[in-house]
Amino acid sequence: MENRRVLNAEELLEKIFFFMNEMVDTKDFGSTILLLTELGRTLANSERASFWYWDRAKKEYWTLVALDSPRIVVPEGSGIVGASIAGNETILINDPYQDDRFNQEVDKETGYQTRSILCIPVTNSKGDVIGAYQAINKMDDQGYWYFDDRDEKRLAMAAVFCGKTLESQILYSESQLDQLTGLKNRRGYYEYYEKNVHPYLLKQSCSIVMADIDFFKRVNDTYGHEYGDMYIRMAAKCLGTLEQQGGIVSRRSGDEFYAYIDGDSREELYRIIRELHKTLGQQTIILPNREHLKLRGSAGIAWYSKDASNYDELIKKADFTMYTVKHSNKGRIAEFSQEEYQRDEILVSGNEELNKFIENKLLKLAYQPIVDVHTGEIFAYEALMRPKMEKLKTPFDVIRLAKSQSRLMDIEVLTWETALEDYFIHKNGGNGKKLFINSFP
């Protein structure tokens, strides 16, 4: 047993400011828990201390002893901590072996002797209990001693600060997560990538995988949001197992997910992705009509640095590859192809371009004369569409993009309206000449 010198007021204040400064720069929930734990141990001058977080959804309490160690988890309502949280009360015990709420089994197994316990509930700004501080075995200059009112006041001060800090951390953590699946959302994925992935990209093989869950719209529209949500959660649970192999998985929106994974070689990573895709296809959801529907996903892969060397380009090219799979042969995996990208990239990125084209009528019409071979006279004109946009340079570009978005009718209406207005108003009805306008079958 190591004696600890009792800190004087100036030293204690210095310690408090140190922990406060550290927590300002810490966004990781686990790191914050450890800092708060050490703050409580310092203020109470205890041999041991822990902060127990109350996970209401799982009905359990958990704490950490180190960042690289697994959580210590106990059932809701357990021990002194459970009593403190349940009753929202401070519990000070200087003879724990005489208290029925104290679990002596740990001491019996380890040989440790618990002499005194101070446990204080931690609440958020609404007064709701979110956890509890627990300090064990008061220390002073002479060795072991007992907790008293001064320790209670000091730990209560830590509890107030702890509550405010954790509330802020919880709100921040929630802003990083998709509420339906528990996976990172777009913001959380990007921030994690920038902090933990991007600085190390040059050291290893890695890829971005963009995945779209097939049949989601059918399930959601036919059986309602309850089954649509169930379908998405099942897919997310399967895809989330990639994180056990060091990957990151995020729900982008709707039925789209993206993931980052790194490793020693592209071959090994591709094997992992294929296995995950196979596992996804083995998951089954039972619909209200008792139909057993297997999950299926379409996925596109972009490799760093073969396909792109920055985050935005990797996402864009993985997205393009997934789109290509989804609109050709669903339910498979494909790697990025530069040749296909140069040919078809507008099909993915052109949604806004097509909107501009239609809304602003960014076209002109060329009139091709049609000549009577017998008389050599012009008897009609054919209206030919010519786009006035940099990205949509040819009629073929417009038609291909409109077809991919099921908007061919919008293009036909625009062409007919423009041709009729142009021909009969500005060209005086063509001086009796006929007008030919191409139509989609």
Coordinates of C-alpha atoms in Angstrom, one line a residue:
M1 CA 0.0 0.0 0.0
E2 CA 1.4 3.4 -1.1
N3 CA 0.7 6.4 1.1
R4 CA -0.5 9.5 -0.7
R5 CA 0.2 13.0 0.5
V6 CA -3.0 15.0 1.1
L7 CA -3.0 17.9 -1.4
N8 CA -3.3 21.4 0.0
A9 CA -5.9 23.9 -1.5
E10 CA -3.5 25.4 -4.1
E11 CA -2.4 21.9 -5.3
L12 CA -5.9 20.7 -5.5
L13 CA -7.0 23.7 -7.5
E14 CA -4.1 23.1 -9.9
K15 CA -5.1 19.5 -10.4
I16 CA -8.7 20.5 -11.1
F17 CA -7.7 23.0 -13.7
F18 CA -5.4 20.4 -15.3
F19 CA -8.3 17.9 -15.7
M20 CA -10.6 20.6 -17.0
N21 CA -8.1 21.6 -19.6
E22 CA -7.6 18.0 -20.7
M23 CA -11.3 17.4 -21.0
V24 CA -11.8 20.5 -23.2
D25 CA -9.5 18.9 -25.8
T26 CA -11.0 15.4 -25.5
K27 CA -13.9 14.3 -27.7
D28 CA -13.6 10.5 -27.2
F29 CA -16.2 9.2 -24.7
G30 CA -13.9 6.6 -23.2
S31 CA -11.0 9.0 -22.7
T32 CA -13.4 11.4 -21.0
I33 CA -14.6 8.7 -18.6
L34 CA -11.0 7.9 -17.6
L35 CA -10.2 11.6 -17.0
L36 CA -13.3 12.1 -14.9
T37 CA -12.4 8.9 -12.9
E38 CA -9.0 10.3 -12.1
L39 CA -10.5 13.6 -11.2
G40 CA -12.7 11.9 -8.7
R41 CA -9.9 9.8 -7.2
T42 CA -7.8 12.9 -6.8
L43 CA -10.5 15.0 -5.1
A44 CA -11.4 12.2 -2.7
N45 CA -7.8 11.1 -2.3
S46 CA -8.9 7.5 -2.6
E47 CA -6.9 4.3 -3.4
R48 CA -9.3 3.4 -6.2
A49 CA -12.1 5.2 -8.0
S50 CA -14.4 4.6 -10.9
F51 CA -17.2 6.3 -12.8
W52 CA -20.0 4.0 -13.7
Y53 CA -22.1 5.0 -16.7
W54 CA -25.8 4.0 -16.8
D55 CA -26.8 2.5 -20.1
R56 CA -30.5 2.6 -19.8
A57 CA -31.2 0.9 -23.1
K58 CA -29.1 -2.1 -22.2
K59 CA -30.1 -2.0 -18.5
E60 CA -26.5 -2.1 -17.3
Y61 CA -23.6 -0.1 -15.8
W62 CA -20.2 0.0 -17.3
T63 CA -16.8 1.5 -16.5
L64 CA -13.2 1.5 -17.8
V65 CA -9.9 0.9 -16.2
A66 CA -7.9 1.8 -19.3
L67 CA -8.5 2.8 -22.9
D68 CA -7.2 -0.4 -24.4
S69 CA -9.1 -2.6 -21.9
P70 CA -12.6 -4.0 -22.4
R71 CA -15.5 -2.4 -20.5
I72 CA -16.4 -3.8 -17.0
V73 CA -20.1 -4.3 -17.2
V74 CA -22.6 -5.2 -14.4
P75 CA -26.4 -5.5 -14.4
E76 CA -28.5 -2.6 -13.6
G77 CA -29.2 -2.3 -9.9
S78 CA -26.1 -4.1 -8.8
G79 CA -24.2 -3.3 -5.5
I80 CA -23.6 0.1 -3.9
V81 CA -23.5 1.8 -7.3
G82 CA -26.9 0.4 -8.1
A83 CA -28.3 1.6 -4.8
S84 CA -26.9 5.1 -5.3
I85 CA -28.2 5.4 -8.9
A86 CA -31.6 3.9 -8.1
G87 CA -32.2 6.2 -5.1
N88 CA -30.3 9.2 -6.4
E89 CA -28.5 9.4 -3.1
T90 CA -25.0 9.7 -1.7
I91 CA -23.9 6.5 0.1
L92 CA -20.9 6.7 2.5
I93 CA -19.9 3.4 4.2
N94 CA -16.9 2.9 6.4
D95 CA -17.6 -0.7 7.2
P96 CA -18.8 -2.2 3.8
Y97 CA -18.6 -5.9 4.9
Q98 CA -21.5 -5.2 7.3
D99 CA -23.6 -3.8 4.4
D100 CA -25.8 -6.3 2.6
R101 CA -25.6 -4.2 -0.6
F102 CA -21.8 -4.7 -0.9
N103 CA -20.7 -7.6 -3.0
Q104 CA -17.8 -9.3 -1.2
E105 CA -17.0 -11.9 -3.9
V106 CA -14.4 -9.7 -5.7
D107 CA -12.5 -9.2 -2.5
K108 CA -12.6 -12.9 -1.7
E109 CA -11.3 -13.8 -5.1
T110 CA -8.5 -11.2 -5.3
G111 CA -7.5 -10.8 -1.6
Y112 CA -8.2 -7.0 -1.8
Q113 CA -9.7 -5.4 1.4
T114 CA -12.4 -2.7 1.0
R115 CA -12.3 -0.5 4.0
S116 CA -14.5 2.4 3.0
I117 CA -16.8 3.4 0.1
L118 CA -18.1 6.8 -1.0
C119 CA -20.6 6.7 -3.9
I120 CA -22.3 9.8 -5.4
P121 CA -24.9 9.8 -8.2
V122 CA -24.1 12.0 -11.3
T123 CA -27.0 13.8 -12.9
N124 CA -27.5 15.8 -16.1
S125 CA -28.9 19.3 -16.4
K126 CA -32.5 17.9 -16.2
G127 CA -31.7 16.2 -12.9
D128 CA -31.8 12.7 -14.4
V129 CA -29.2 10.2 -13.1
I130 CA -26.7 9.2 -15.8
G131 CA -24.2 7.3 -13.6
A132 CA -22.3 7.4 -10.3
Y133 CA -18.9 8.1 -8.9
Q134 CA -17.5 5.4 -6.6
A135 CA -14.3 6.0 -4.5
I136 CA -12.8 3.1 -2.5
N137 CA -10.5 3.3 0.5
K138 CA -9.7 6.8 1.7
M139 CA -5.9 7.5 1.9
D140 CA -4.1 10.1 4.0
D141 CA -0.5 10.8 5.0
Q142 CA -0.6 7.9 7.4
G143 CA -2.2 5.3 5.2
Y144 CA -5.8 4.1 5.1
W145 CA -8.5 6.3 6.7
Y146 CA -12.2 6.9 6.4
F147 CA -14.2 9.1 4.1
D148 CA -15.9 12.1 5.8
D149 CA -18.1 15.1 4.9
R150 CA -15.2 17.0 3.3
D151 CA -14.6 14.1 0.9
E152 CA -18.4 14.0 0.1
K153 CA -18.4 17.7 -0.7
R154 CA -15.3 17.4 -2.9
L155 CA -16.7 14.4 -4.8
A156 CA -20.1 16.1 -5.2
M157 CA -18.2 19.0 -6.9
A158 CA -16.6 16.5 -9.2
A159 CA -20.1 14.9 -9.9
V160 CA -21.5 18.2 -11.0
F161 CA -18.7 18.8 -13.4
C162 CA -18.9 15.2 -14.5
G163 CA -22.6 15.5 -15.3
K164 CA -22.1 18.6 -17.4
T165 CA -19.1 17.2 -19.3
L166 CA -20.8 13.8 -20.0
E167 CA -24.0 15.5 -21.1
S168 CA -22.0 17.5 -23.7
Q169 CA -20.1 14.3 -24.7
I170 CA -23.3 12.3 -25.1
L171 CA -24.8 15.0 -27.3
Y172 CA -21.7 15.1 -29.4
S173 CA -21.6 11.3 -29.7
E174 CA -25.3 11.2 -30.7
S175 CA -24.6 13.8 -33.4
Q176 CA -22.1 11.4 -34.8
L177 CA -24.4 8.4 -35.0
D178 CA -27.3 7.3 -37.1
Q179 CA -30.2 6.9 -34.7
L180 CA -31.8 3.9 -36.5
T181 CA -28.8 1.7 -36.8
G182 CA -26.3 2.9 -34.3
L183 CA -23.6 3.2 -37.0
K184 CA -21.7 6.4 -37.7
N185 CA -23.6 8.9 -39.7
R186 CA -22.0 10.9 -42.6
R187 CA -20.6 13.5 -40.2
G188 CA -19.3 11.0 -37.7
Y189 CA -17.7 8.9 -40.5
Y190 CA -15.9 11.9 -42.0
E191 CA -14.6 13.2 -38.7
Y192 CA -13.3 9.7 -37.8
Y193 CA -11.7 9.3 -41.2
E194 CA -9.9 12.7 -41.0
K195 CA -8.6 12.0 -37.5
N196 CA -7.8 8.3 -37.5
V197 CA -7.5 7.2 -41.1
H198 CA -6.3 9.9 -43.4
P199 CA -2.9 10.6 -41.7
Y200 CA -1.9 6.9 -42.2
L201 CA -3.2 6.2 -45.7
L202 CA 0.2 6.0 -47.3
K203 CA 1.3 3.2 -45.1
Q204 CA -1.2 0.5 -46.2
S205 CA -3.7 -0.8 -48.7
C206 CA -7.2 0.4 -48.2
S207 CA -10.5 0.9 -49.9
I208 CA -13.8 2.7 -49.7
V209 CA -16.8 0.5 -50.2
M210 CA -20.2 2.0 -51.2
A211 CA -23.2 -0.4 -50.7
D212 CA -26.8 -0.1 -51.5
I213 CA -29.4 -2.5 -50.0
D214 CA -31.6 -3.9 -52.7
F215 CA -35.4 -4.3 -52.3
F216 CA -35.6 -1.7 -49.5
K217 CA -38.0 0.5 -51.4
R218 CA -40.3 -2.5 -52.1
V219 CA -40.3 -3.6 -48.4
N220 CA -40.8 0.0 -47.1
D221 CA -43.5 0.9 -49.6
T222 CA -45.4 -2.4 -49.4
Y223 CA -45.2 -3.3 -45.7
G224 CA -44.6 0.1 -44.1
H225 CA -41.8 1.8 -42.2
E226 CA -41.7 -0.8 -39.4
Y227 CA -40.5 -3.5 -41.8
G228 CA -38.4 -1.0 -43.7
D229 CA -36.6 0.0 -40.6
M230 CA -36.2 -3.7 -39.6
Y231 CA -34.7 -4.4 -43.1
I232 CA -32.2 -1.6 -42.7
R233 CA -31.2 -2.5 -39.1
M234 CA -30.6 -6.1 -40.2
A235 CA -28.4 -5.0 -43.0
A236 CA -26.5 -2.5 -40.7
K237 CA -25.9 -5.3 -38.1
C238 CA -24.3 -7.5 -40.7
L239 CA -22.3 -4.7 -42.3
G240 CA -21.2 -3.4 -38.9
T241 CA -19.2 -6.6 -38.3
L242 CA -16.6 -5.1 -40.6
E243 CA -15.6 -2.9 -37.6
Q244 CA -14.4 -6.0 -35.8
Q245 CA -11.7 -6.2 -38.5
G246 CA -10.7 -2.6 -38.0
G247 CA -13.1 -1.1 -40.6
I248 CA -15.5 1.8 -40.3
V249 CA -19.1 1.5 -41.4
S250 CA -21.5 4.4 -41.8
R251 CA -25.1 4.8 -42.9
R252 CA -25.0 7.4 -45.6
S253 CA -28.8 7.9 -46.1
G254 CA -31.8 5.7 -46.8
D255 CA -30.6 2.3 -47.9
E256 CA -27.0 3.4 -48.7
F257 CA -24.0 2.6 -46.5
Y258 CA -20.3 3.2 -46.9
A259 CA -17.3 1.6 -45.3
Y260 CA -13.6 2.0 -45.0
I261 CA -11.3 -1.0 -44.5
D262 CA -7.5 -1.3 -44.6
G263 CA -5.0 -4.2 -44.6
D264 CA -1.9 -5.7 -46.0
S265 CA -3.0 -6.2 -49.5
R266 CA -5.9 -5.5 -51.9
E267 CA -6.3 -9.3 -52.4
E268 CA -6.9 -9.9 -48.7
L269 CA -9.3 -6.9 -48.4
Y270 CA -11.3 -8.0 -51.5
R271 CA -11.6 -11.5 -49.9
I272 CA -13.0 -9.9 -46.7
I273 CA -15.5 -7.8 -48.7
R274 CA -16.7 -10.8 -50.7
E275 CA -17.2 -12.8 -47.5
L276 CA -19.2 -9.9 -46.0
H277 CA -21.3 -9.7 -49.1
K278 CA -21.9 -13.4 -49.0
T279 CA -22.9 -13.2 -45.3
L280 CA -25.3 -10.3 -46.1
G281 CA -27.1 -12.5 -48.6
Q282 CA -27.7 -15.2 -46.0
Q283 CA -29.7 -12.9 -43.8
T284 CA -33.5 -13.3 -44.0
I285 CA -36.4 -11.1 -43.0
I286 CA -39.9 -12.6 -42.5
L287 CA -42.5 -10.3 -44.0
P288 CA -46.2 -10.1 -42.9
N289 CA -47.3 -12.4 -45.7
R290 CA -44.8 -15.0 -44.3
E291 CA -42.5 -14.5 -47.2
H292 CA -38.8 -15.1 -46.3
L293 CA -36.9 -12.3 -48.1
K294 CA -33.1 -12.6 -48.2
L295 CA -31.1 -9.4 -48.0
R296 CA -29.1 -8.4 -51.0
G297 CA -26.7 -5.6 -51.7
S298 CA -25.0 -4.0 -54.6
A299 CA -21.5 -2.7 -53.8
G300 CA -18.8 -0.6 -55.5
I301 CA -15.1 -0.5 -54.4
A302 CA -12.6 2.3 -54.9
W303 CA -8.9 1.7 -54.0
Y304 CA -6.5 4.1 -52.5
S305 CA -4.3 5.2 -54.3
K306 CA -4.9 3.3 -57.4
D307 CA -8.3 5.0 -58.1
A308 CA -8.0 8.2 -56.0
S309 CA -5.7 9.8 -53.5
N310 CA -8.2 11.8 -51.4
Y311 CA -11.4 11.2 -49.5
D312 CA -13.8 13.0 -51.8
E313 CA -12.6 11.3 -54.9
L314 CA -12.6 7.9 -53.3
I315 CA -16.2 8.4 -52.2
K316 CA -17.2 9.7 -55.6
K317 CA -15.7 6.8 -57.4
A318 CA -17.0 4.1 -55.1
D319 CA -20.4 5.8 -55.4
F320 CA -20.2 5.7 -59.2
T321 CA -19.2 2.0 -59.2
M322 CA -22.1 1.1 -56.9
Y323 CA -24.5 3.1 -59.1
T324 CA -23.2 1.2 -62.2
V325 CA -23.8 -2.1 -60.4
K326 CA -27.3 -1.1 -59.2
H327 CA -28.4 -0.1 -62.7
S328 CA -26.9 -3.0 -64.6
N329 CA -26.7 -6.3 -62.7
K330 CA -27.9 -5.8 -59.1
G331 CA -26.7 -7.9 -56.2
R332 CA -23.0 -8.1 -57.0
I333 CA -19.7 -6.4 -56.2
A334 CA -17.6 -4.4 -58.7
E335 CA -14.3 -2.5 -58.6
F336 CA -13.9 0.9 -60.0
S337 CA -13.2 1.2 -63.8
Q338 CA -11.7 4.4 -65.1
E339 CA -12.9 3.5 -68.6
E340 CA -16.5 3.2 -67.4
Y341 CA -16.1 6.4 -65.3
Q342 CA -15.0 8.5 -68.3
R343 CA -17.9 7.2 -70.3
D344 CA -20.7 7.2 -67.7
E345 CA -19.8 9.6 -64.9
I346 CA -22.5 12.1 -65.9
L347 CA -25.1 9.4 -65.1
V348 CA -24.2 9.7 -61.4
S349 CA -23.3 13.4 -61.0
G350 CA -25.7 14.8 -63.6
N351 CA -28.9 15.0 -61.6
E352 CA -28.5 18.7 -60.9
E353 CA -27.3 19.3 -64.4
L354 CA -30.4 17.8 -65.8
N355 CA -32.6 19.9 -63.5
K356 CA -30.8 23.0 -64.8
F357 CA -31.2 21.9 -68.4
I358 CA -35.0 21.4 -68.1
E359 CA -35.9 24.3 -65.7
N360 CA -33.8 26.9 -67.6
K361 CA -34.5 25.5 -71.1
L362 CA -30.8 25.3 -71.9
L363 CA -31.2 24.1 -75.4
K364 CA -31.4 25.5 -78.9
L365 CA -33.0 23.9 -82.0
A366 CA -31.3 23.4 -85.3
Y367 CA -33.6 23.0 -88.3
Q368 CA -32.5 20.4 -90.8
P369 CA -34.1 21.1 -94.3
I370 CA -35.8 18.1 -95.9
V371 CA -35.7 18.3 -99.7
D372 CA -38.1 16.7 -102.2
V373 CA -35.9 14.6 -104.4
H374 CA -38.2 15.1 -107.4
T375 CA -38.4 18.9 -107.4
G376 CA -35.4 19.8 -105.3
E377 CA -37.5 22.1 -103.1
I378 CA -37.5 22.2 -99.3
F379 CA -40.9 20.9 -98.1
A380 CA -40.2 20.4 -94.4
Y381 CA -37.7 20.9 -91.5
E382 CA -36.6 18.5 -88.8
A383 CA -36.1 20.0 -85.4
L384 CA -32.8 18.9 -83.9
M385 CA -32.0 19.5 -80.2
R386 CA -28.7 21.1 -79.3
P387 CA -27.8 21.4 -75.5
K388 CA -26.3 24.7 -74.4
M389 CA -24.3 23.2 -71.4
E390 CA -20.7 22.4 -70.8
K391 CA -21.3 19.0 -69.2
L392 CA -24.2 18.0 -71.4
K393 CA -22.6 18.6 -74.8
T394 CA -24.6 16.4 -77.1
P395 CA -28.3 15.2 -77.4
F396 CA -27.0 11.7 -76.6
D397 CA -25.7 12.9 -73.2
V398 CA -29.1 14.5 -72.4
I399 CA -31.1 11.4 -73.5
R400 CA -28.9 8.9 -71.7
L401 CA -29.0 10.9 -68.5
A402 CA -32.8 11.5 -68.7
K403 CA -33.4 7.8 -69.4
S404 CA -31.3 6.8 -66.3
Q405 CA -33.5 9.1 -64.2
S406 CA -36.8 8.2 -65.9
R407 CA -37.3 11.7 -67.2
L408 CA -37.5 11.1 -70.9
M409 CA -41.0 12.6 -71.0
D410 CA -39.7 15.8 -69.5
I411 CA -37.2 16.1 -72.3
E412 CA -39.9 15.3 -74.9
V413 CA -42.2 18.0 -73.6
L414 CA -39.4 20.6 -73.5
T415 CA -38.4 19.8 -77.0
W416 CA -41.9 19.9 -78.4
E417 CA -42.8 23.1 -76.6
T418 CA -39.6 24.8 -77.8
A419 CA -39.9 23.6 -81.3
L420 CA -43.5 24.7 -81.7
E421 CA -42.9 28.1 -80.1
D422 CA -39.8 28.7 -82.2
Y423 CA -41.2 27.5 -85.5
F424 CA -44.7 29.0 -85.5
I425 CA -44.0 32.2 -83.7
H426 CA -40.5 33.2 -84.7
K427 CA -40.5 31.5 -88.2
N428 CA -44.0 32.5 -89.2
G429 CA -45.3 28.9 -89.4
G430 CA -42.4 27.9 -91.6
N431 CA -44.1 29.5 -94.7
G432 CA -46.3 26.5 -95.2
K433 CA -43.4 24.0 -94.7
K434 CA -44.0 20.9 -92.5
L435 CA -42.2 20.4 -89.2
F436 CA -40.8 17.1 -88.1
I437 CA -40.1 16.5 -84.3
N438 CA -38.5 13.3 -83.1
S439 CA -40.4 11.5 -80.4
F440 CA -39.5 8.7 -77.9
P441 CA -41.2 5.4 -78.6

